[in-house]
Short mmCIF file of C-alpha atoms and ligand atoms in Angstrom, two decimals:
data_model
loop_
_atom_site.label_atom_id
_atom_site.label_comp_id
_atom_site.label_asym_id
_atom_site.label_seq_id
_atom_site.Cartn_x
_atom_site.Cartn_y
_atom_site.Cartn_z
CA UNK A 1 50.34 199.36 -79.81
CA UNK A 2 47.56 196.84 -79.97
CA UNK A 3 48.74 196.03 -83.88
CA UNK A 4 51.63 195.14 -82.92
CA UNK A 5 52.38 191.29 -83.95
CA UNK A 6 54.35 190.51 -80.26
CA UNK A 7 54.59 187.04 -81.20
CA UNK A 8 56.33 187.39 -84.16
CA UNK A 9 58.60 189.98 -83.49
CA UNK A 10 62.65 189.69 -84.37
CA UNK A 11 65.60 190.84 -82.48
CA UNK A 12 65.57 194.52 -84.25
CA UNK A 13 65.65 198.19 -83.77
CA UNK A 14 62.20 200.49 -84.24
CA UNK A 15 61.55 203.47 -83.47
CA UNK A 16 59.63 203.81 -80.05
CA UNK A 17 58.18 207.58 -78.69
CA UNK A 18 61.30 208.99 -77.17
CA UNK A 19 64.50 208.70 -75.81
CA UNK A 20 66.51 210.06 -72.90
CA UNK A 21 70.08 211.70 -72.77
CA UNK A 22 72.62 213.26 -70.59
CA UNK A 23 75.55 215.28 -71.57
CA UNK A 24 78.87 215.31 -69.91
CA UNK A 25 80.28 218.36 -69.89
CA UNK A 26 82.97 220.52 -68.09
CA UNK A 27 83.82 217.77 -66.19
CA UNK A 28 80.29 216.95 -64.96
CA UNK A 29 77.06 215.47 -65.74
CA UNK A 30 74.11 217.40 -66.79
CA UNK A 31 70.16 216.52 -66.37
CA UNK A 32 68.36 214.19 -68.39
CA UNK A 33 66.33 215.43 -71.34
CA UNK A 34 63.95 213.45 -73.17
CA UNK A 35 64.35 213.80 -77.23
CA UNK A 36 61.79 212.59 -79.35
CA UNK A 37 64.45 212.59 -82.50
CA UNK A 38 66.70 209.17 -83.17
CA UNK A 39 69.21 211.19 -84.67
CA UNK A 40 72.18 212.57 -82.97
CA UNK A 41 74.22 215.58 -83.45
CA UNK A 42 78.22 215.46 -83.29
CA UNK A 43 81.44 216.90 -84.15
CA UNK A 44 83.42 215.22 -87.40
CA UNK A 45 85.78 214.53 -85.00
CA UNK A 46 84.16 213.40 -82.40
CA UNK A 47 86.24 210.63 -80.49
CA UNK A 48 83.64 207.46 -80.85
CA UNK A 49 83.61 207.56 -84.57
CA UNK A 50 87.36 207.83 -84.72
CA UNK A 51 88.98 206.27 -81.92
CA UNK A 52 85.71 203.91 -80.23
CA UNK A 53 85.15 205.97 -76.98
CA UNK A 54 81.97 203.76 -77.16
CA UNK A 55 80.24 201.30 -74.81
CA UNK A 56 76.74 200.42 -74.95
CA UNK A 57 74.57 197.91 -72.14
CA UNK A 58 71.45 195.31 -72.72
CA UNK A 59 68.99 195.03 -70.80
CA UNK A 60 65.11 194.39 -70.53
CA UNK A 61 61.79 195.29 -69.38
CA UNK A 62 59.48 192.33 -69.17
CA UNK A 63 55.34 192.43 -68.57
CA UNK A 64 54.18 190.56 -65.48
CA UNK A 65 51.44 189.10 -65.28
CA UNK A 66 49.84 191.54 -63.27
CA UNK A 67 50.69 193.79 -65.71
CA UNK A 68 53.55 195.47 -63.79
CA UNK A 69 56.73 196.19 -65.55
CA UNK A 70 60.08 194.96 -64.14
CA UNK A 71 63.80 194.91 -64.75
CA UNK A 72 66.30 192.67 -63.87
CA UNK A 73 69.64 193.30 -61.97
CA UNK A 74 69.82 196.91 -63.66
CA UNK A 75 72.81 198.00 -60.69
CA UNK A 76 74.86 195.15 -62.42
CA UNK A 77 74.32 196.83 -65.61
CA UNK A 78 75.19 200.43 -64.59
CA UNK A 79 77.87 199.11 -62.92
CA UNK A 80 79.44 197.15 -65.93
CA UNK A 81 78.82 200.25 -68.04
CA UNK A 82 81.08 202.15 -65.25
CA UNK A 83 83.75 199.15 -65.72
CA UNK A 84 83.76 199.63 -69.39
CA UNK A 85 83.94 203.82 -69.07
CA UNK A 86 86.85 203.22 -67.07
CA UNK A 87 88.55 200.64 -69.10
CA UNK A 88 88.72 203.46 -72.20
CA UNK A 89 88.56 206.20 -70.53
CA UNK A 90 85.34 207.92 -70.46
CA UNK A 91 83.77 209.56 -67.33
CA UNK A 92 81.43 207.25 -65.06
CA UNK A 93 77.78 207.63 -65.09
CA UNK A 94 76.79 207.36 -61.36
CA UNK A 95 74.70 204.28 -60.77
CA UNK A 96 71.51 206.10 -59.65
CA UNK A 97 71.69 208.52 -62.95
CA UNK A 98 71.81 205.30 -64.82
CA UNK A 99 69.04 203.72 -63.58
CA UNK A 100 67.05 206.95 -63.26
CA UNK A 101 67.60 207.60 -67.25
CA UNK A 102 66.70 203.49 -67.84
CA UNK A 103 63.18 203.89 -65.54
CA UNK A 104 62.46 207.32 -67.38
CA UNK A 105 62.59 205.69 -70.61
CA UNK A 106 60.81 202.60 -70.01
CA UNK A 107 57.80 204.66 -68.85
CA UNK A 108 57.99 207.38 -71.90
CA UNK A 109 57.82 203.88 -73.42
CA UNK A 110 55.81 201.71 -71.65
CA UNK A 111 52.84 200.94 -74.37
CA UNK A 112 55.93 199.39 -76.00
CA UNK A 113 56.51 196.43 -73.54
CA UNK A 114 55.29 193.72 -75.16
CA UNK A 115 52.47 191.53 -72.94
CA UNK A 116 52.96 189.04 -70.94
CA UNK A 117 53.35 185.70 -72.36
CA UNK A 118 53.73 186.90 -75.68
CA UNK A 119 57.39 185.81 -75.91
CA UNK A 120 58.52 189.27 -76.38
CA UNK A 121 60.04 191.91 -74.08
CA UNK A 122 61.53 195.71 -74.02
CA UNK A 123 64.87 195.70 -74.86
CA UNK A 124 66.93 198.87 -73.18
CA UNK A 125 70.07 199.52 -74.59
CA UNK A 126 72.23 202.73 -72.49
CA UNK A 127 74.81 204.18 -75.04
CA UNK A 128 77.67 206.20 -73.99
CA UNK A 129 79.65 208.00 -76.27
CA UNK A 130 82.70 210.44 -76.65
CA UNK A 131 81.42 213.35 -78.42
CA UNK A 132 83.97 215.61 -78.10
CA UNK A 133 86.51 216.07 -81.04
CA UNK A 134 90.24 215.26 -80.78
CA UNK A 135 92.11 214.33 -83.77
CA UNK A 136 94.87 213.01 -81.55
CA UNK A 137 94.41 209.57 -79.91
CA UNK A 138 93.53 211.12 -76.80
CA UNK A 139 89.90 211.00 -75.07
CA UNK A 140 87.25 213.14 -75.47
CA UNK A 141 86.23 215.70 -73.07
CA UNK A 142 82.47 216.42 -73.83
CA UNK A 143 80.30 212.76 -73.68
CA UNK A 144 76.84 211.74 -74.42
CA UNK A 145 75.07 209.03 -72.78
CA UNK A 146 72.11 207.64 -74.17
CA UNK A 147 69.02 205.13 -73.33
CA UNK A 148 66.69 204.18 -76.05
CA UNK A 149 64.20 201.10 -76.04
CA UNK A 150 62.59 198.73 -78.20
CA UNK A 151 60.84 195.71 -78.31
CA UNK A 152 62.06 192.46 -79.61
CA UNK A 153 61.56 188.66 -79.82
CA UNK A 154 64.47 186.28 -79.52
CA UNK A 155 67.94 186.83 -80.18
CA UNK A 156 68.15 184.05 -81.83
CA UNK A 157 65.45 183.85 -84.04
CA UNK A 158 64.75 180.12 -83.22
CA UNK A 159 64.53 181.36 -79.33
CA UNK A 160 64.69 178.76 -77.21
CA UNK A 161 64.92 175.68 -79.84
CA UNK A 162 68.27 174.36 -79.95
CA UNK A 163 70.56 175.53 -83.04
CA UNK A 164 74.26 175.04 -84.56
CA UNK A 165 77.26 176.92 -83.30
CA UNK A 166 80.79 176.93 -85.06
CA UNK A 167 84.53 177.17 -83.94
CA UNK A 168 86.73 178.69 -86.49
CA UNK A 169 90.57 179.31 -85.08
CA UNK A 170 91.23 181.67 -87.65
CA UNK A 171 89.37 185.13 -85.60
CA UNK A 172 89.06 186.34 -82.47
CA UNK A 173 86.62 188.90 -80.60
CA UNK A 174 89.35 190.20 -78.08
CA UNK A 175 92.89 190.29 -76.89
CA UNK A 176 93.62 188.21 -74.02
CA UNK A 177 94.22 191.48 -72.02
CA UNK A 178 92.20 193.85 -74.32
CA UNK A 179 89.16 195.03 -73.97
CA UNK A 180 86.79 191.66 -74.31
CA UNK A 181 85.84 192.56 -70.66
CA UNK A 182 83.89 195.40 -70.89
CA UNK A 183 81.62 196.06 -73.66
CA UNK A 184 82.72 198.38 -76.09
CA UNK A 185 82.06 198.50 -79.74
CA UNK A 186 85.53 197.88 -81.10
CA UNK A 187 85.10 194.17 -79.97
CA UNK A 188 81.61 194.28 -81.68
CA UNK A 189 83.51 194.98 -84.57
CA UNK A 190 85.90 192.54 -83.95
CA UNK A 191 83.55 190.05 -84.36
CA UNK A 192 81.25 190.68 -87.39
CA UNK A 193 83.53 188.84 -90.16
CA UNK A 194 83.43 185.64 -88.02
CA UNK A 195 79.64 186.16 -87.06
CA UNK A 196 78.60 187.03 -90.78
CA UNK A 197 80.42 183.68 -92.04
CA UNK A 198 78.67 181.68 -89.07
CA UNK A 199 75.93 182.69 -90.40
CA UNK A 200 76.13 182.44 -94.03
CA UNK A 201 77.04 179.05 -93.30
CA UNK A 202 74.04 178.21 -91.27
CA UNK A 203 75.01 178.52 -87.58
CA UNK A 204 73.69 180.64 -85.11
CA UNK A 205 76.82 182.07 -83.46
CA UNK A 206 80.62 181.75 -83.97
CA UNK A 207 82.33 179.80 -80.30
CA UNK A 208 85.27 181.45 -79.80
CA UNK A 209 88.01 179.98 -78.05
CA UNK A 210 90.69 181.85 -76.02
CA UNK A 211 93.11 184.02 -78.12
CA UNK A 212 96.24 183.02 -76.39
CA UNK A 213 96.54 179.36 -76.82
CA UNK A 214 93.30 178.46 -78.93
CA UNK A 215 92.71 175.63 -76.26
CA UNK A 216 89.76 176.62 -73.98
CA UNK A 217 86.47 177.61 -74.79
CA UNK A 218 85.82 181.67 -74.20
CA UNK A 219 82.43 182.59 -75.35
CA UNK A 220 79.81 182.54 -77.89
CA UNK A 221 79.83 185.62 -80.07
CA UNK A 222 76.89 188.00 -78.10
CA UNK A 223 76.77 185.66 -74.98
CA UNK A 224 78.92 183.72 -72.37
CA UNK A 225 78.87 179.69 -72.78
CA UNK A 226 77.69 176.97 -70.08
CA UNK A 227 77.81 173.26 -70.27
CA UNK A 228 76.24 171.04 -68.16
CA UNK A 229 78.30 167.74 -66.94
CA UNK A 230 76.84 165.35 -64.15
CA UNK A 231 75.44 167.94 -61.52
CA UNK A 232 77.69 170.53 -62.44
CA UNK A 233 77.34 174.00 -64.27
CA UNK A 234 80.48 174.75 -66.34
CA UNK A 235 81.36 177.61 -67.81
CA UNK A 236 84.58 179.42 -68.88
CA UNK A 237 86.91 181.75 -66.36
CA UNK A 238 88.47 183.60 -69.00
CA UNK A 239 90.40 187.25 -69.03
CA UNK A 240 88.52 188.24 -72.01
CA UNK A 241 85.08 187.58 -72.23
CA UNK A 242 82.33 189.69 -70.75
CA UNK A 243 80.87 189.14 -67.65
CA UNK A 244 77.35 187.82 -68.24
CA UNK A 245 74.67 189.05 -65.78
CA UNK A 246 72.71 186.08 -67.46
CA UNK A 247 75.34 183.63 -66.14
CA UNK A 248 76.20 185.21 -62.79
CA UNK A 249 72.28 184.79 -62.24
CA UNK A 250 72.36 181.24 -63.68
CA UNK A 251 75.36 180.12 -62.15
CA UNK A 252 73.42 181.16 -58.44
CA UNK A 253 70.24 179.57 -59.99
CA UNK A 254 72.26 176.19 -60.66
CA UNK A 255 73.79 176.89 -56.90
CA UNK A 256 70.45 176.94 -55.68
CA UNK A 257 68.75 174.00 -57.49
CA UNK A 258 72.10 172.24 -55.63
CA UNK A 259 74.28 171.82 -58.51
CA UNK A 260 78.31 172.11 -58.33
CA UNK A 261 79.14 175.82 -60.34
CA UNK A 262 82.93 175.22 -61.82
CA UNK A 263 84.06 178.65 -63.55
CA UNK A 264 87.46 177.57 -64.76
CA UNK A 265 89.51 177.29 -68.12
CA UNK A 266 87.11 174.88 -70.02
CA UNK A 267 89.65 173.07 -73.14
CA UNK A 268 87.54 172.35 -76.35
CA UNK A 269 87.68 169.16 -76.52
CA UNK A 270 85.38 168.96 -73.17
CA UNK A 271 82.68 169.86 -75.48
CA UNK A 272 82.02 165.87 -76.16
CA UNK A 273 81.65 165.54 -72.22
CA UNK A 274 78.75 167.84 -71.91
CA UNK A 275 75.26 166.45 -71.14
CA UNK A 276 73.45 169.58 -72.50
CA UNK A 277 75.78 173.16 -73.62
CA UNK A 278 74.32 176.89 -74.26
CA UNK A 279 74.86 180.45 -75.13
CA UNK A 280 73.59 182.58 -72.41
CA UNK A 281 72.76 186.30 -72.41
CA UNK A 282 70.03 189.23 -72.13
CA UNK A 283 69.13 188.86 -75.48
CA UNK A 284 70.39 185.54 -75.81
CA UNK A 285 68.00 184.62 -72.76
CA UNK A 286 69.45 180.59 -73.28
CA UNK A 287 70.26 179.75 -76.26
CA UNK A 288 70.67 175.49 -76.25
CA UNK A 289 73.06 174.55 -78.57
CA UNK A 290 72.15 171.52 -80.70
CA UNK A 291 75.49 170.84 -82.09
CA UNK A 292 79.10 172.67 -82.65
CA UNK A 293 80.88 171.89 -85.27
CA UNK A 294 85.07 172.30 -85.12
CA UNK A 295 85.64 173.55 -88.19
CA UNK A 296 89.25 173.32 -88.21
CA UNK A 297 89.50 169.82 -86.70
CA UNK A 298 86.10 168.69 -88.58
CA UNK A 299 84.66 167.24 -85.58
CA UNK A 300 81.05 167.61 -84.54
CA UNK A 301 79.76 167.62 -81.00
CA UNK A 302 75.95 167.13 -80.84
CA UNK A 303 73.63 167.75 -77.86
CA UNK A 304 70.14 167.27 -79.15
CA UNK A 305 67.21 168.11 -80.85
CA UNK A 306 65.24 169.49 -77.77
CA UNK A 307 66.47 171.30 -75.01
CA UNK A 308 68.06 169.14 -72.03
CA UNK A 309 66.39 168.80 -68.68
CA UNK A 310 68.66 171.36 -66.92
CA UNK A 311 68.57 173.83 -69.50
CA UNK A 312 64.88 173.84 -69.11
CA UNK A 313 64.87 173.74 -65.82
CA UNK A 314 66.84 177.58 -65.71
CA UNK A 315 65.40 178.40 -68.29
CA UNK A 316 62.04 178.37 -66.48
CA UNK A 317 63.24 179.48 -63.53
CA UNK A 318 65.25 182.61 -64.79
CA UNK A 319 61.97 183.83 -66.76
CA UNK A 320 59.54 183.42 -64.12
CA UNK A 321 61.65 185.31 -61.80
CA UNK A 322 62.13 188.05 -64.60
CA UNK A 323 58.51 188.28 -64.82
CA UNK A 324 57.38 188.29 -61.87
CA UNK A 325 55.79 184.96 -61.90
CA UNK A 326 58.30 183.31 -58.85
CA UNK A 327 59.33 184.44 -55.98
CA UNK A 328 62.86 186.55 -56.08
CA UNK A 329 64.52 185.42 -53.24
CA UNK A 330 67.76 187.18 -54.30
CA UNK A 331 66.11 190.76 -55.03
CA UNK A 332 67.27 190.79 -58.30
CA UNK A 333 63.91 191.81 -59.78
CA UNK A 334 62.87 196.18 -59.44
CA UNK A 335 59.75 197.45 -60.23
CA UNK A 336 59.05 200.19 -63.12
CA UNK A 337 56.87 202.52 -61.31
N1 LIG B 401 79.04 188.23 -73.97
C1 LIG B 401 78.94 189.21 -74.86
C2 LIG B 401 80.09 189.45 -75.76
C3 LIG B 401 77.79 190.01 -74.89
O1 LIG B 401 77.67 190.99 -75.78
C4 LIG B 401 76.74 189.75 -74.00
C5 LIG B 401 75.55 190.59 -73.99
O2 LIG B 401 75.45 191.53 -73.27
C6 LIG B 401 76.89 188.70 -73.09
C7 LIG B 401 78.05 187.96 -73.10
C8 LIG B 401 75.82 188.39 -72.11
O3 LIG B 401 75.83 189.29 -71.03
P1 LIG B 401 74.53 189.63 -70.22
O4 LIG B 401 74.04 188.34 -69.68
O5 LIG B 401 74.97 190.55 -69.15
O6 LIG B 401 73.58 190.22 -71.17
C1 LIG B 402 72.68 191.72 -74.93
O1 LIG B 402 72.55 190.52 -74.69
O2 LIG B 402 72.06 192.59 -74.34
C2 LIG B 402 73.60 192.17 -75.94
O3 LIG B 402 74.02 193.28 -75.83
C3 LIG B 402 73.94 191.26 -77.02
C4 LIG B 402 74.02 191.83 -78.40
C5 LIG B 402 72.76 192.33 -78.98
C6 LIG B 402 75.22 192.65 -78.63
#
């Protein structure tokens, strides 16, 4: 892959060598197989296409410097995949099949994982989908899960630069008790008209604020929200946003640097109190925000040009650890071998 333009690279699918699957069948999971074909095969009526028996996880494979390959807190992400099977309906993928499938296709891919240093990493996305047909709203019986890889640059293409986020009352991603806490496409869906406008307009992500009241922040389109205030790391307890591997590891980071971690309702209008504010995700890495604007309200909080002290400081310390380049003192880091 040696003409491959790493540095450069967007946040965007292309094809890599192969993939690996695993049907659920008969009420049990079969073996992995490997498919070298990005299409899949499925019944008209196959429950994901009509009734979104479909969750999907990010994660990523990142280069060390001594040239091993790494991932980062993959049991959180089988396990959140087993949260979001559960939450509509699908059967479980056992932990250890997960992470088996992940390893097994990081290493059919591994001339794909971008260098170290080069700003870019492998981006792993596990796909689980209800294949078999039912025409009423019931759940499948037959599903497929899938892992395929790919690498990418920054979510945001401006990476780690700050950028402009928007609140707009008039959408929201997910129901107060819907699904916003697991990751399923539906709230994917939810979200484009809102995310498509942010953008046309010129902002990176849409801020959405809690669908009940419209009074606390919730999250930032594909990634959780923190603020920093004084010595403390803020960020939103909310019943329907995802829970952010990138934050749980963050908020311990901010623990461990000997900041205060508040996880509580956060109302909008603390945005003018934060020091320094992000999006934070896998592919969202963190995202510093350099202003949000309140659309409805026309007010404009600004943080910046550059990216604040503390921001930098996790930053740093959340991709060295990644890497390989720090120590791991929590064991969040496995080795692709
Ligand atoms: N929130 C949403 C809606 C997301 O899609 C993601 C991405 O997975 C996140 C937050 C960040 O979660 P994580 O840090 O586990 O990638
Ligand atoms: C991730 O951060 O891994 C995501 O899944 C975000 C987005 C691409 C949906």
């Amino acid at each position: 892959m040696e003409n491959l333009d790493w540095k450069n690279l967007g946040f965007g699918y292309s094809d890599t060598n192969s993939n690996v699957r695993c049907y659920y069948r008969d009420g049990k999971w079969g073996e992995l197989e490997i498919s070298k074909s990005n299409e899949i095969t499925m019944h008209m009526s196959a429950t994901c296409l009509h009734y979104g028996q479909e969750a999907f996880e990010g994660l990523k494979a990142y280069r060390g410097k001594d040239g091993k390959i790494r991932v980062f807190r993959i049991e959180e992400n089988a396990k959140r995949m087993q949260s979001s099977a559960r939450g509509i309906l699908m059967p479980e993928l056992p932990v250890e099949k997960f992470k088996e499938a992940v390893f097994k296709a990081i290493k059919l891919n591994q001339e794909y994982v971008p260098p170290h240093g080069s700003g870019a990493t492998l981006y792993v996305r596990p796909l689980l989908i209800g294949v078999g047909p039912q025409i009423g709203v019931k759940p499948a019986t037959e599903y497929l899960f899938i892992v395929f890889v790919m690498p990418v640059g920054p979510y945001f293409k401006e990476g780690f630069k700050p950028t402009d986020y928007v609140i707009y009352r008039e959408y929201d991603r997910a129901a107060p008790q819907g699904t916003g806490t697991i990751k399923v496409g539906g709230n994917y869906a939810a979200s484009l008209r809102a995310g498509v406008r942010a953008h046309s307009e010129g902002y990176s992500a849409v801020l959405y604020l809690d669908a009940r009241e419209k009074k606390y922040l919730d999250e930032c389109g594909p990634a959780n929200f923190f603020g920093i205030k004084g010595n403390s790391y803020v960020t939103p307890k909310s019943e329907s946003i995802l829970p952010s591997i990138t934050n749980k590891s963050l908020r311990q980071l901010a623990k461990d640097m000997g900041m205060t971690v508040e996880e509580r309702r956060v109302p909008v209008e603390e945005l003018a109190e934060f020091s320094e504010a992000g999006a934070c995700g896998t592919a969202a890495v963190i995202s510093p925000f350099r202003s949000v604007y309140d659309a409805d309200k026309d007010i404009r909080y600004t943080y910046g040009n550059d990216p604040g002290e503390v921001s930098q400081k996790l930053y740093n310390k959340l991709i060295n650890i990644q890497c390989g380049c720090e120590e791991d003192p929590h064991g969040w880091v496995s080795i692709v071998e």
